[in-house]
Amino acid sequence: MSTELEQMATRLLKGIVADELLVPYGQLLSSDGCLPSEAAEVLGGSQVVEALKETGLAYVMPLGMAVPARLVATAPDLALQGALAALSRKLVDDQQRLLDGQRRMVDMHPFPGVMEGQADQLVRILTDRTEITDTSRSLLGTARRHWLTLENFAMERPLEELAGMPPLPAFEGNVLSRTIYQASCAEHPVGAKIIRMHAEAGEEARILPEIGMKMKLADEAVALLPLTPTGLPGALLIKSPVIVAALREYFELLWQRAVPLGQAEPQLPLKPIQMSILRMLAQGMTDDGISRRIGLKTSSVRRHVSAISKELGTTSRVAMGAAAARRGWVK
C-alpha cells in the first residue's frame, strides 16, 4: 500500500513541490511517521523538517496524553491542494511586487512621458555628454519589440575602445534588433569585429555606402538623433509619435536599399538594360533620346519604361525618378 501511495504522491506532486522535499515526504508517507525529536536526523536536517511543515507536506499529529506526538505525512491529495494554495498565494505576492516595481520604474525612468503616455516634452535637447551617454543606454532598455539604429562609427574616442565591450542587452530575448551600418564600418578591422559580435548576439545588419547621421529608435516610441556627427556634444530626444513614425519610415526605406551583411550586391528586380534606361530617365531624357543612345527601337524603350513604372508603382516620370532615388537605384 505504501508503494501505491508513493506512486500517487509522485504523480500528483512532481513538478509542483520542490524535488528535494519529495524524498523525505516519501519516507514519511511509507512509514508511520517519526518522533519530532528524531525528525531532523531521519529526514536530513531541521531545515527539511521545517520546509515539510511550512509547505503542508507534513504535520505533527497529537496522539493523546500517554502517547508521544508524531510527525506524519499529509495525504497526497490534500498535499497537492495545500501546495496549489501556497503557489496561488505566492503568485499574488509576486504580482504585487511586479506592480510595485513597475510603479517605481515609471517614477525613476528617464522617459516617463513615454511610459505614462504624457504629451509634454515631446522633443528635448540634450547637451550634457554624460546625460546623452546614459540616455542612449537607457533608451535601449525601453525597447520591447524593435531596436533600430543607423551607425557610421563617427565618434570622439578611438574605435578600438569599443571592441572589448559586450553586446548590448536588448540583443538577447524577444527584441528584434536591426542596424544599418555605413560601408566604412565593415571595412575597418575593429568595426568588422564589433559588427560580427553584434550579429552573433542576434542583430540583423545591412550596409549602405553612406549614412548621413546616427539614429537610435526604440519601437514606435522614442528616438535619439545627434546634433553633431558624433552626437556627444548635443542630441535630440524625440517622443513625438508623428516624428518617431516618420523616422521609422525613413529607416525602413533605407533598410530596403541596404545590402545584407556579406552580400556583394543588392538584388535588383530590374534588368541591366532597364537600369540603364532608368538612369537616363532620371537625367530627363526622352524615349526617343534613349532609343538613339542605346540603339533600341522607341517601342522597345517604352515597353521597358512600362515595366520600370510597374515595378516602382508610379506612372509619372518625375515620381518614377524620385521613387528610384529613394530606393538607391539612381543618384
Coordinates of C-alpha atoms in Angstrom, one line a residue:
M1 CA 0.0 0.0 0.0
S2 CA 2.9 2.4 0.8
T3 CA 4.3 1.9 -2.7
E4 CA 0.9 2.8 -4.2
L5 CA 0.8 5.9 -2.0
E6 CA 4.3 6.9 -3.1
Q7 CA 3.4 6.5 -6.7
M8 CA 0.3 8.6 -6.3
A9 CA 2.3 11.2 -4.5
T10 CA 4.9 11.3 -7.3
R11 CA 2.2 11.6 -9.9
L12 CA 0.4 14.4 -8.1
L13 CA 3.3 16.4 -6.7
K14 CA 6.2 16.0 -9.2
G15 CA 7.0 19.4 -10.6
I16 CA 4.6 21.2 -8.1
V17 CA 6.6 20.5 -4.9
A18 CA 10.4 21.0 -4.8
D19 CA 12.2 17.8 -5.7
E20 CA 14.4 17.9 -2.6
L21 CA 11.2 17.6 -0.4
L22 CA 9.7 14.7 -2.3
V23 CA 12.2 12.2 -0.9
P24 CA 11.7 12.9 2.8
Y25 CA 7.9 13.3 2.1
G26 CA 8.0 9.8 0.6
Q27 CA 9.9 8.5 3.7
L28 CA 7.2 9.8 6.0
L29 CA 4.4 8.6 3.7
S30 CA 5.8 5.0 3.6
S31 CA 6.1 4.8 7.4
D32 CA 4.0 5.7 10.4
G33 CA 6.0 9.0 10.7
C34 CA 8.6 9.7 13.3
L35 CA 9.0 11.4 16.6
P36 CA 9.5 15.2 16.2
S37 CA 12.7 14.9 18.2
E38 CA 14.1 12.4 15.7
A39 CA 12.8 14.0 12.5
A40 CA 15.8 16.1 11.8
E41 CA 18.1 13.1 11.9
V42 CA 15.8 10.8 10.0
L43 CA 14.8 13.2 7.2
G44 CA 18.0 15.1 6.6
G45 CA 18.1 18.1 8.8
S46 CA 15.9 20.6 10.7
Q47 CA 15.5 22.8 7.6
V48 CA 14.0 20.0 5.7
V49 CA 11.6 19.3 8.6
E50 CA 10.5 22.9 8.7
A51 CA 10.1 23.1 5.0
L52 CA 7.9 20.0 5.0
K53 CA 5.7 21.6 7.7
E54 CA 5.6 25.0 6.0
T55 CA 4.5 23.6 2.7
G56 CA 1.9 21.4 4.3
L57 CA 3.5 18.1 3.3
A58 CA 3.8 17.1 7.0
Y59 CA 2.3 17.9 10.3
V60 CA 2.6 17.0 14.0
M61 CA -0.2 14.6 15.0
P62 CA -1.0 14.6 18.7
L63 CA -1.9 11.0 19.9
G64 CA -3.0 11.7 23.4
M65 CA -1.5 12.2 26.8
A66 CA 0.0 8.8 27.0
V67 CA 1.5 8.5 23.5
P68 CA 4.1 11.0 22.1
A69 CA 3.0 13.1 19.1
R70 CA 4.4 12.1 15.7
L71 CA 5.4 13.9 12.6
V72 CA 3.4 12.3 9.8
A73 CA 2.9 12.9 6.1
T74 CA -0.2 14.6 4.7
A75 CA -2.3 12.5 2.3
P76 CA -1.1 13.1 -1.3
D77 CA -4.4 14.7 -2.5
L78 CA -4.5 17.0 0.5
A79 CA -0.8 17.8 0.0
L80 CA -1.5 18.8 -3.6
Q81 CA -4.4 21.0 -2.5
G82 CA -2.1 22.7 0.0
A83 CA 0.7 23.1 -2.5
L84 CA -1.6 24.7 -5.0
A85 CA -2.9 27.1 -2.4
A86 CA 0.7 28.1 -1.5
L87 CA 1.5 28.6 -5.1
S88 CA -1.6 30.8 -5.5
R89 CA -0.5 32.9 -2.6
K90 CA 3.0 33.2 -4.0
L91 CA 1.6 34.3 -7.4
V92 CA -0.5 37.0 -5.7
D93 CA 2.6 38.2 -3.8
D94 CA 4.8 38.2 -6.9
Q95 CA 2.1 40.1 -8.9
Q96 CA 2.0 42.7 -6.2
R97 CA 5.8 43.0 -6.3
L98 CA 5.7 43.3 -10.0
L99 CA 3.2 46.1 -9.9
D100 CA 5.2 47.9 -7.2
G101 CA 8.3 47.5 -9.3
Q102 CA 6.6 48.9 -12.4
R103 CA 5.4 51.9 -10.5
R104 CA 8.9 52.6 -9.2
M105 CA 10.3 52.2 -12.7
V106 CA 7.8 54.7 -14.0
D107 CA 8.9 57.1 -11.3
M108 CA 12.6 56.8 -12.0
H109 CA 12.6 56.1 -15.7
P110 CA 14.5 58.5 -17.9
F111 CA 11.5 58.7 -20.3
P112 CA 8.4 59.0 -18.0
G113 CA 6.5 60.8 -20.8
V114 CA 6.7 57.7 -23.0
M115 CA 5.8 55.2 -20.3
E116 CA 2.9 57.2 -18.9
G117 CA 1.5 58.5 -22.2
Q118 CA 2.2 62.1 -21.3
A119 CA 2.4 64.7 -24.1
D120 CA 4.8 67.1 -22.5
Q121 CA 8.4 67.5 -23.7
L122 CA 7.9 65.6 -27.0
V123 CA 11.2 66.9 -28.3
R124 CA 14.1 67.6 -25.8
I125 CA 17.6 68.9 -26.5
L126 CA 20.3 67.2 -24.5
T127 CA 23.7 68.9 -24.2
D128 CA 25.3 67.2 -21.3
R129 CA 27.7 64.5 -22.5
T130 CA 27.1 62.2 -19.6
E131 CA 23.3 62.6 -19.9
I132 CA 23.5 61.8 -23.6
T133 CA 25.5 58.6 -23.0
D134 CA 23.3 57.5 -20.1
T135 CA 20.2 58.3 -22.1
S136 CA 21.5 56.3 -25.1
R137 CA 22.0 53.2 -22.9
S138 CA 18.7 53.7 -21.0
L139 CA 16.8 54.1 -24.3
L140 CA 17.8 50.6 -25.2
G141 CA 16.0 49.3 -22.2
T142 CA 12.7 50.7 -23.3
A143 CA 12.6 48.6 -26.5
R144 CA 10.1 45.8 -26.3
R145 CA 9.7 44.8 -30.0
H146 CA 12.2 46.7 -32.2
W147 CA 15.6 48.3 -31.7
L148 CA 16.6 50.1 -34.8
T149 CA 19.9 52.0 -35.3
L150 CA 21.9 53.8 -38.0
E151 CA 25.6 53.7 -37.4
N152 CA 28.6 55.2 -39.1
F153 CA 31.0 54.8 -36.1
A154 CA 31.7 58.6 -36.0
M155 CA 32.9 59.1 -32.5
E156 CA 35.3 61.2 -30.4
R157 CA 37.2 58.3 -28.9
P158 CA 39.2 55.6 -30.7
L159 CA 37.1 52.8 -32.2
E160 CA 39.4 50.2 -30.5
E161 CA 37.9 51.2 -27.1
L162 CA 34.6 49.7 -28.2
A163 CA 35.9 46.4 -29.4
G164 CA 36.0 44.8 -25.9
M165 CA 32.5 45.8 -24.9
P166 CA 29.9 43.0 -24.7
P167 CA 26.8 43.0 -26.9
L168 CA 24.1 45.3 -25.8
P169 CA 21.5 43.5 -23.6
A170 CA 18.5 44.1 -25.9
F171 CA 20.1 41.8 -28.4
E172 CA 19.1 38.9 -26.2
G173 CA 15.4 38.0 -25.9
N174 CA 12.4 39.0 -27.9
V175 CA 13.6 42.4 -29.2
L176 CA 14.2 42.4 -32.9
S177 CA 17.4 44.4 -33.4
R178 CA 18.3 45.8 -36.8
T179 CA 21.2 48.1 -37.7
I180 CA 22.2 49.8 -41.0
Y181 CA 26.0 50.4 -41.0
Q182 CA 28.0 52.7 -43.3
A183 CA 30.2 50.6 -45.5
S184 CA 33.4 52.1 -44.0
C185 CA 32.4 50.5 -40.6
A186 CA 32.7 47.0 -42.1
E187 CA 35.9 47.9 -43.8
H188 CA 37.6 48.8 -40.5
P189 CA 39.1 45.7 -38.7
V190 CA 37.7 46.8 -35.4
G191 CA 34.4 47.9 -36.9
A192 CA 34.0 44.5 -38.6
K193 CA 34.7 42.8 -35.2
I194 CA 32.0 44.9 -33.5
I195 CA 29.5 44.2 -36.3
R196 CA 30.3 40.4 -36.1
M197 CA 29.9 40.4 -32.3
H198 CA 26.5 42.1 -32.5
A199 CA 25.4 39.7 -35.3
E200 CA 26.3 36.7 -33.2
A201 CA 24.2 38.2 -30.4
G202 CA 21.2 38.3 -32.8
E203 CA 21.4 41.6 -34.6
E204 CA 20.4 41.8 -38.3
A205 CA 22.8 44.0 -40.1
R206 CA 22.8 45.7 -43.5
I207 CA 25.3 48.0 -45.3
L208 CA 24.9 51.3 -47.2
P209 CA 27.7 53.3 -48.9
E210 CA 26.9 56.4 -46.9
I211 CA 24.8 57.2 -43.8
G212 CA 24.1 60.8 -43.2
M213 CA 23.6 60.5 -39.4
K214 CA 23.4 58.2 -36.5
M215 CA 20.0 57.2 -35.1
K216 CA 18.6 55.1 -32.3
L217 CA 14.9 54.2 -32.3
A218 CA 13.0 52.1 -29.7
D219 CA 9.8 50.6 -31.1
E220 CA 7.5 53.4 -32.3
A221 CA 8.0 55.3 -29.1
V222 CA 11.4 57.1 -28.6
A223 CA 14.2 58.2 -30.9
L224 CA 17.6 59.7 -30.3
L225 CA 19.2 61.9 -33.0
P226 CA 22.6 63.6 -33.0
L227 CA 23.0 67.3 -33.4
T228 CA 26.7 66.8 -34.4
P229 CA 28.4 63.9 -36.3
T230 CA 29.3 62.1 -33.1
G231 CA 26.2 63.0 -31.1
L232 CA 28.1 63.6 -27.9
P233 CA 28.1 67.4 -27.8
G234 CA 24.3 67.5 -28.4
A235 CA 21.4 65.3 -29.3
L236 CA 17.6 65.3 -29.7
L237 CA 15.4 63.0 -27.6
I238 CA 12.2 62.7 -29.5
K239 CA 9.0 61.2 -28.1
S240 CA 6.6 62.8 -30.6
P241 CA 4.6 59.9 -32.2
V242 CA 4.4 61.8 -35.5
I243 CA 8.1 62.4 -35.8
V244 CA 9.1 58.9 -34.5
A245 CA 6.7 57.3 -37.0
A246 CA 8.4 59.4 -39.8
L247 CA 11.9 58.3 -38.6
R248 CA 10.7 54.7 -38.5
E249 CA 9.5 55.0 -42.2
Y250 CA 12.9 56.6 -43.1
F251 CA 14.7 53.7 -41.5
E252 CA 12.6 51.2 -43.4
L253 CA 13.3 53.0 -46.7
L254 CA 17.0 52.8 -46.0
W255 CA 16.6 49.1 -45.0
Q256 CA 15.1 48.3 -48.4
R257 CA 18.1 50.0 -50.1
A258 CA 20.7 48.5 -47.9
V259 CA 22.7 45.3 -48.8
P260 CA 22.5 42.4 -46.3
L261 CA 25.8 41.9 -44.5
G262 CA 28.1 39.6 -46.5
Q263 CA 26.1 40.1 -49.8
A264 CA 28.2 41.6 -52.5
E265 CA 25.5 43.5 -54.4
P266 CA 21.8 44.2 -53.8
Q267 CA 19.4 42.1 -55.7
L268 CA 17.5 44.5 -58.0
P269 CA 14.3 43.5 -59.7
L270 CA 15.2 45.3 -62.9
K271 CA 17.2 44.0 -65.8
P272 CA 20.5 45.7 -66.6
I273 CA 19.1 47.4 -69.7
Q274 CA 16.2 48.7 -67.6
M275 CA 18.6 50.1 -65.0
S276 CA 20.4 52.0 -67.8
I277 CA 17.1 53.3 -69.1
L278 CA 16.0 54.3 -65.6
R279 CA 19.2 56.3 -65.1
M280 CA 18.6 58.1 -68.4
L281 CA 15.0 58.8 -67.4
A282 CA 16.3 60.3 -64.2
Q283 CA 18.5 62.6 -66.3
G284 CA 15.4 63.9 -68.1
M285 CA 16.0 62.1 -71.4
T286 CA 13.0 61.3 -73.7
D287 CA 12.1 57.9 -75.0
D288 CA 13.4 58.9 -78.5
G289 CA 16.7 60.2 -77.0
I290 CA 17.2 57.0 -75.0
S291 CA 16.4 55.0 -78.2
R292 CA 19.1 56.7 -80.1
R293 CA 21.6 56.4 -77.2
I294 CA 21.3 52.7 -76.7
G295 CA 20.3 51.6 -80.2
L296 CA 16.8 50.2 -79.4
K297 CA 13.5 51.0 -81.1
T298 CA 11.4 53.6 -79.4
S299 CA 8.7 51.0 -78.9
S300 CA 11.1 48.7 -77.1
V301 CA 12.2 51.6 -74.8
R302 CA 8.6 52.3 -74.0
R303 CA 8.0 48.6 -73.1
H304 CA 10.9 48.8 -70.7
V305 CA 9.7 52.1 -69.3
S306 CA 6.3 50.5 -68.7
A307 CA 8.0 47.6 -66.8
I308 CA 10.0 50.1 -64.7
S309 CA 6.9 52.1 -63.9
K310 CA 5.0 49.0 -62.8
E311 CA 7.9 47.9 -60.5
L312 CA 8.1 51.4 -58.9
G313 CA 4.3 51.7 -58.6
T314 CA 4.1 55.1 -60.4
T315 CA 3.3 56.4 -64.0
S316 CA 4.7 59.9 -63.6
R317 CA 8.3 60.3 -65.0
V318 CA 9.1 62.7 -62.2
A319 CA 7.7 60.4 -59.5
M320 CA 9.5 57.5 -61.1
G321 CA 12.8 59.1 -60.7
A322 CA 12.1 60.1 -57.1
A323 CA 11.0 56.6 -56.2
A324 CA 14.1 55.1 -57.8
A325 CA 16.3 57.6 -55.8
R326 CA 14.6 56.6 -52.5
R327 CA 15.5 53.0 -53.2
G328 CA 19.0 53.9 -54.0
W329 CA 18.8 52.7 -57.6
V330 CA 19.8 56.1 -59.0
K331 CA 21.6 59.1 -57.5

